[in-house]
Amino acid sequence: MRRRHLALVGFAALCVLVVAAAAGLAALTGESGTADAMVDTFEPRVAVGNESADAFGESGEVVTCNDRGPMPGNAALEGRLELSRPAGDEGPRDAPYRVIVTVGDGLITDSLNVSLPPGESTRWFLPTVVDQPDGLSGGDRVSVRAQVVTDGETVASANRTVTVAERDRPCAESEG
């Protein structure tokens, strides 16, 4: 009887030891916590294209030129953003991120979804053009915020204040 009791106690102790080892191994190798990220580069530009009576010139002819910036009545958010994930990050292997860039109090907003494994980075060129919002004019100083979110938590952000560039006529520099 005593042997049987000793065998049952030994078996129970062995089961507890196996469960504890499995839990410890899962804690050491499992994905824990929220993934981290860093905004390495954030160089936003904001511009508006003013409506003017002669926005396309007086000649009435077709003009061919290479130009940059918003057309009259539009506003643009341009620039670049570089996002990276630390090599030793302990979050999920391919963590999903949402990058949200906002001008002012929501005057212009753009976003990107990206997955990054630890040690990787990505670049994003900001090519957003919208109808010019009320309250955004050339010469204004506006804040531009980049926010990196994963699992509902902001893990990185960057803020810049820029002067809104103004353009009255597309291709004005190329005209004669």
Coordinates of C-alpha atoms in Angstrom, one line a residue:
M1 CA 0.0 0.0 0.0
R2 CA 2.8 2.3 0.9
R3 CA 4.5 1.7 -2.5
R4 CA 1.3 2.5 -4.3
H5 CA 0.9 5.7 -2.4
L6 CA 4.5 6.7 -3.1
A7 CA 4.0 5.9 -6.8
L8 CA 0.9 8.1 -7.0
V9 CA 2.7 11.0 -5.2
G10 CA 5.7 10.6 -7.6
F11 CA 3.4 10.5 -10.6
A12 CA 1.6 13.7 -9.5
A13 CA 4.9 15.4 -8.8
L14 CA 6.1 14.4 -12.3
C15 CA 2.9 15.8 -13.9
V16 CA 3.4 19.1 -12.0
L17 CA 7.0 19.3 -13.1
V18 CA 6.1 18.7 -16.8
V19 CA 3.3 21.3 -16.7
A20 CA 5.7 23.8 -15.1
A21 CA 8.4 23.2 -17.6
A22 CA 6.0 23.6 -20.5
A23 CA 4.7 26.9 -19.1
G24 CA 8.2 28.1 -18.5
L25 CA 9.2 27.2 -22.0
A26 CA 6.2 28.9 -23.5
A27 CA 7.0 32.1 -21.5
L28 CA 10.6 32.1 -22.8
T29 CA 9.8 31.4 -26.5
G30 CA 6.3 32.8 -26.9
E31 CA 5.4 36.2 -28.3
S32 CA 4.8 38.5 -25.5
G33 CA 3.7 42.1 -25.4
T34 CA 3.1 44.7 -28.0
A35 CA 5.6 45.1 -30.9
D36 CA 7.8 48.2 -30.8
A37 CA 8.6 50.6 -33.7
M38 CA 10.5 53.8 -34.3
V39 CA 10.0 56.7 -36.7
D40 CA 13.5 57.2 -38.1
T41 CA 12.8 59.8 -40.7
F42 CA 9.8 62.2 -41.0
E43 CA 10.1 65.0 -43.6
P44 CA 6.6 66.2 -44.5
R45 CA 5.7 69.1 -46.8
V46 CA 2.3 70.7 -47.2
A47 CA 1.3 72.9 -50.1
V48 CA -1.8 74.5 -51.5
G49 CA -2.7 75.5 -55.1
N50 CA -4.6 78.7 -55.1
E51 CA -7.5 79.4 -57.3
S52 CA -6.7 82.3 -59.6
A53 CA -8.4 83.8 -62.6
D54 CA -5.5 82.9 -64.9
A55 CA -4.3 79.7 -63.2
F56 CA -3.3 78.2 -66.6
G57 CA -2.0 81.3 -68.3
E58 CA -3.5 83.7 -70.8
S59 CA -2.4 82.1 -74.1
G60 CA -5.2 79.5 -74.2
E61 CA -2.6 77.1 -75.6
V62 CA -1.6 73.8 -74.3
V63 CA 1.5 74.0 -72.2
T64 CA 3.7 71.0 -71.5
C65 CA 5.9 71.1 -68.5
N66 CA 7.0 69.0 -65.6
D67 CA 5.7 70.4 -62.4
R68 CA 5.2 69.5 -58.8
G69 CA 2.6 70.4 -56.3
P70 CA -1.2 70.6 -56.1
M71 CA -3.4 72.0 -58.8
P72 CA -5.5 75.1 -58.1
G73 CA -8.1 74.3 -55.4
N74 CA -6.2 71.4 -54.0
A75 CA -3.9 70.8 -51.1
A76 CA -1.1 68.2 -50.9
L77 CA 0.7 66.3 -48.2
E78 CA 4.1 65.1 -49.5
G79 CA 7.4 64.0 -48.1
R80 CA 8.8 60.8 -46.7
L81 CA 8.6 58.7 -43.6
E82 CA 10.8 55.8 -42.6
L83 CA 9.6 53.3 -40.0
S84 CA 11.8 50.6 -38.4
R85 CA 11.4 47.8 -35.8
P86 CA 14.2 47.1 -33.4
A87 CA 16.0 43.8 -34.1
G88 CA 15.5 42.5 -30.5
D89 CA 11.8 43.3 -30.4
E90 CA 9.8 40.6 -28.6
G91 CA 6.4 41.2 -30.1
P92 CA 4.7 39.1 -32.8
R93 CA 7.0 38.0 -35.6
D94 CA 5.2 40.0 -38.4
A95 CA 3.6 42.7 -36.3
P96 CA 0.9 44.7 -38.1
Y97 CA 1.2 48.5 -37.9
R98 CA -1.0 51.3 -39.0
V99 CA 0.8 54.6 -39.7
I100 CA -1.4 57.7 -39.6
V101 CA -0.2 61.1 -40.8
T102 CA -2.4 64.1 -39.9
V103 CA -2.0 67.8 -40.9
G104 CA -3.4 70.2 -38.3
D105 CA -6.6 69.1 -36.7
G106 CA -7.5 66.6 -39.4
L107 CA -7.2 69.0 -42.3
I108 CA -5.4 66.3 -44.3
T109 CA -5.1 62.6 -43.2
D110 CA -3.4 59.7 -44.8
S111 CA -2.6 56.2 -43.5
L112 CA -0.7 53.0 -44.4
N113 CA -0.9 49.5 -43.1
V114 CA 2.3 47.5 -43.0
S115 CA 3.8 44.4 -41.3
L116 CA 7.3 44.4 -40.1
P117 CA 9.4 41.6 -38.7
P118 CA 12.1 42.5 -36.1
G119 CA 15.1 44.3 -37.6
E120 CA 13.3 45.4 -40.7
S121 CA 12.3 48.9 -41.9
T122 CA 10.1 50.4 -44.6
R123 CA 9.9 53.8 -46.4
W124 CA 6.7 55.5 -47.3
F125 CA 6.4 58.4 -49.7
L126 CA 3.4 60.6 -48.9
P127 CA 1.5 61.4 -52.1
T128 CA -1.8 62.7 -50.7
V129 CA -3.8 65.3 -52.7
V130 CA -7.2 66.5 -51.4
D131 CA -9.6 69.4 -52.1
Q132 CA -8.2 72.4 -50.3
P133 CA -9.7 72.5 -46.8
D134 CA -11.1 75.7 -45.3
G135 CA -8.6 77.0 -42.9
L136 CA -5.5 75.9 -44.8
S137 CA -3.7 78.7 -46.7
G138 CA -0.2 79.4 -48.1
G139 CA 2.1 80.7 -45.5
D140 CA 0.3 79.1 -42.5
R141 CA 2.4 77.2 -40.0
V142 CA 0.8 73.8 -39.4
S143 CA 1.7 70.8 -37.3
V144 CA 2.1 67.4 -39.0
R145 CA 1.9 64.3 -36.9
A146 CA 2.9 60.7 -37.7
Q147 CA 1.5 58.1 -35.3
V148 CA 2.4 54.4 -35.4
V149 CA -0.3 52.2 -33.9
T150 CA -0.4 48.4 -33.3
D151 CA -3.0 46.5 -31.3
G152 CA -4.7 49.7 -30.5
E153 CA -1.7 51.2 -28.8
T154 CA 0.5 54.1 -30.1
V155 CA 4.1 52.8 -30.1
A156 CA 5.8 55.7 -31.9
S157 CA 5.1 59.2 -33.1
A158 CA 6.8 62.2 -34.6
N159 CA 5.7 65.8 -34.8
R160 CA 6.9 68.5 -37.2
T161 CA 5.8 72.1 -37.8
V162 CA 5.9 73.2 -41.4
T163 CA 5.1 76.3 -43.4
V164 CA 2.4 75.7 -46.0
A165 CA 3.9 76.3 -49.5
E166 CA 1.7 78.3 -51.9
R167 CA 1.5 78.1 -55.6
D168 CA -0.6 80.3 -57.8
R169 CA 0.1 79.0 -61.3
P170 CA 1.2 75.5 -62.3
C171 CA 4.4 75.5 -64.4
A172 CA 4.9 79.3 -63.8
E173 CA 8.7 78.9 -63.8
S174 CA 8.7 77.3 -67.3
E175 CA 6.7 80.1 -69.0
G176 CA 8.5 82.4 -71.2

